[in-house]
Amino acid sequence: LFRSSSLNSRDTKVGFDFSMSLDNSEPKGALQLAEESINKAKEDLEGARQNLENIYRNYLLKAKAWRNLKDNAKSIAESSGERLAIESQRYSSGKSMLRDIADYRNQFAANETDYFTKMIELAKLEVQIASLNDELLMKVKKEIK
């Protein structure tokens, strides 16, 4: 009798695998990635622009508030100067005491110091605004080139 026997075998491959897209999807994918990158950059730029606008607007609001404070301090200093002049005349005519004159002078000096302090703070803020303007102009000039 003739018997058949089966052998255990294992399939093996030798060589390399090569694939190529027939519909050119890789350039489309690269284009889509580039477009997404451009959109992301535009969003970032818009966010930065809005942030700078907010900073600039805040500086302008602060400057307006400091101008009002300075103007009020100037008015108060002028009023205390007028009160000092009136009290000095009263002292000259013997209707006031030296202590009152000293108090009015101290108040006038304090009010005038407050006014000058507010002028300095406003000037500092205006320098910051000018610096921000210069910075924005330099960035615009760079983007135009």
Coordinates of C-alpha atoms in Angstrom, one line a residue:
L1 CA 0.0 0.0 0.0
F2 CA 1.0 3.4 -0.8
R3 CA 0.7 6.1 1.9
S4 CA 0.8 9.8 1.5
S5 CA 2.3 11.9 4.2
S6 CA 1.9 15.6 4.7
L7 CA 4.7 17.9 5.6
N8 CA 4.5 20.9 7.8
S9 CA 5.4 23.9 5.8
R10 CA 5.6 27.6 6.4
D11 CA 5.1 30.3 3.8
T12 CA 7.9 32.8 3.6
K13 CA 8.3 36.0 1.5
V14 CA 11.6 37.3 0.3
G15 CA 11.8 40.8 -1.2
F16 CA 10.4 44.3 -0.6
D17 CA 7.0 45.9 -0.5
F18 CA 6.3 48.9 -2.7
S19 CA 3.1 51.0 -2.7
M20 CA 2.1 54.1 -4.5
S21 CA -1.1 56.1 -4.3
L22 CA -2.8 56.3 -7.6
D23 CA -4.9 59.3 -6.6
N24 CA -2.1 61.7 -5.6
S25 CA -3.5 61.9 -2.0
E26 CA -0.1 62.7 -0.4
P27 CA 0.3 66.1 -2.1
K28 CA -3.3 66.8 -1.1
G29 CA -2.5 65.9 2.5
A30 CA 0.6 68.1 2.5
L31 CA -1.4 70.9 1.1
Q32 CA -4.1 70.4 3.7
L33 CA -1.5 70.4 6.5
A34 CA 0.0 73.6 5.1
E35 CA -3.4 75.3 5.0
E36 CA -4.1 74.2 8.6
S37 CA -0.7 75.6 9.6
I38 CA -1.5 78.9 7.8
N39 CA -4.9 79.1 9.4
K40 CA -3.4 78.5 12.8
A41 CA -0.8 81.2 12.2
K42 CA -3.5 83.6 11.2
E43 CA -5.5 82.8 14.4
D44 CA -2.4 83.3 16.5
L45 CA -1.7 86.6 14.7
E46 CA -5.3 87.8 15.2
G47 CA -5.0 86.9 18.9
A48 CA -1.8 88.8 19.3
R49 CA -3.3 91.8 17.4
Q50 CA -6.3 91.8 19.7
N51 CA -4.1 91.5 22.8
L52 CA -2.0 94.5 21.6
E53 CA -5.2 96.5 20.9
N54 CA -6.4 95.7 24.4
I55 CA -3.1 96.8 26.0
Y56 CA -3.1 100.0 23.9
R57 CA -6.7 100.7 24.8
N58 CA -5.9 100.1 28.5
Y59 CA -3.0 102.5 28.3
L60 CA -5.3 105.2 26.7
L61 CA -7.9 104.7 29.5
K62 CA -5.2 104.9 32.2
A63 CA -3.9 108.1 30.6
K64 CA -7.4 109.6 30.5
A65 CA -7.9 108.8 34.2
W66 CA -4.4 110.2 35.1
R67 CA -5.3 113.4 33.1
N68 CA -8.4 113.8 35.2
L69 CA -6.5 113.1 38.4
K70 CA -3.9 115.6 37.4
D71 CA -6.5 118.3 36.5
N72 CA -8.3 117.7 39.8
A73 CA -5.0 117.9 41.7
K74 CA -4.1 121.1 39.9
S75 CA -7.5 122.6 40.8
I76 CA -7.1 121.7 44.4
A77 CA -3.5 123.1 44.5
E78 CA -4.7 126.4 42.9
S79 CA -7.6 126.6 45.5
S80 CA -5.2 126.0 48.4
G81 CA -2.9 128.6 47.0
E82 CA -5.7 131.1 46.9
R83 CA -6.7 130.2 50.4
L84 CA -3.1 130.7 51.5
A85 CA -3.1 134.2 49.9
I86 CA -6.4 135.2 51.5
E87 CA -5.1 133.9 54.9
S88 CA -1.8 135.8 54.4
Q89 CA -3.8 139.0 53.9
R90 CA -5.8 138.3 57.0
Y91 CA -2.6 137.7 59.0
S92 CA -1.2 141.0 57.7
S93 CA -4.3 142.8 59.0
G94 CA -4.1 141.0 62.3
K95 CA -7.2 138.8 61.8
S96 CA -5.4 135.5 61.7
M97 CA -2.7 133.6 63.6
L98 CA 0.7 132.5 62.4
R99 CA -0.3 128.9 63.1
D100 CA -3.1 129.2 60.6
I101 CA -0.7 130.5 57.9
A102 CA 1.7 127.5 58.6
D103 CA -1.2 125.1 58.2
Y104 CA -2.3 126.7 54.9
R105 CA 1.3 126.7 53.6
N106 CA 1.7 123.0 54.5
Q107 CA -1.6 122.1 52.8
F108 CA -0.6 124.1 49.8
A109 CA 2.8 122.4 49.6
A110 CA 1.1 118.9 50.0
N111 CA -1.4 119.7 47.3
E112 CA 1.2 121.1 44.9
T113 CA 3.4 118.0 45.5
D114 CA 0.4 115.8 44.7
Y115 CA -0.2 117.7 41.5
F116 CA 3.4 117.4 40.4
T117 CA 3.4 113.7 41.3
K118 CA 0.4 113.1 39.1
M119 CA 2.0 115.1 36.3
I120 CA 5.1 112.8 36.5
E121 CA 3.0 109.7 36.5
L122 CA 1.0 110.9 33.5
A123 CA 4.3 111.7 31.7
K124 CA 5.6 108.2 32.4
L125 CA 2.4 106.7 31.0
E126 CA 2.5 108.9 27.9
V127 CA 6.1 107.6 27.3
Q128 CA 4.9 104.0 27.6
I129 CA 2.1 104.8 25.1
A130 CA 4.6 106.4 22.7
S131 CA 6.9 103.4 23.1
L132 CA 4.1 101.0 22.4
N133 CA 3.2 103.1 19.3
D134 CA 6.8 102.8 18.1
E135 CA 6.9 99.1 18.7
L136 CA 3.7 98.6 16.8
L137 CA 5.0 100.7 13.9
M138 CA 8.2 98.7 13.7
K139 CA 6.2 95.5 13.6
V140 CA 4.0 96.8 10.8
K141 CA 7.1 98.0 8.8
K142 CA 8.6 94.5 9.2
E143 CA 5.4 92.8 8.0
I144 CA 5.2 95.1 5.0
K145 CA 8.7 94.2 3.8

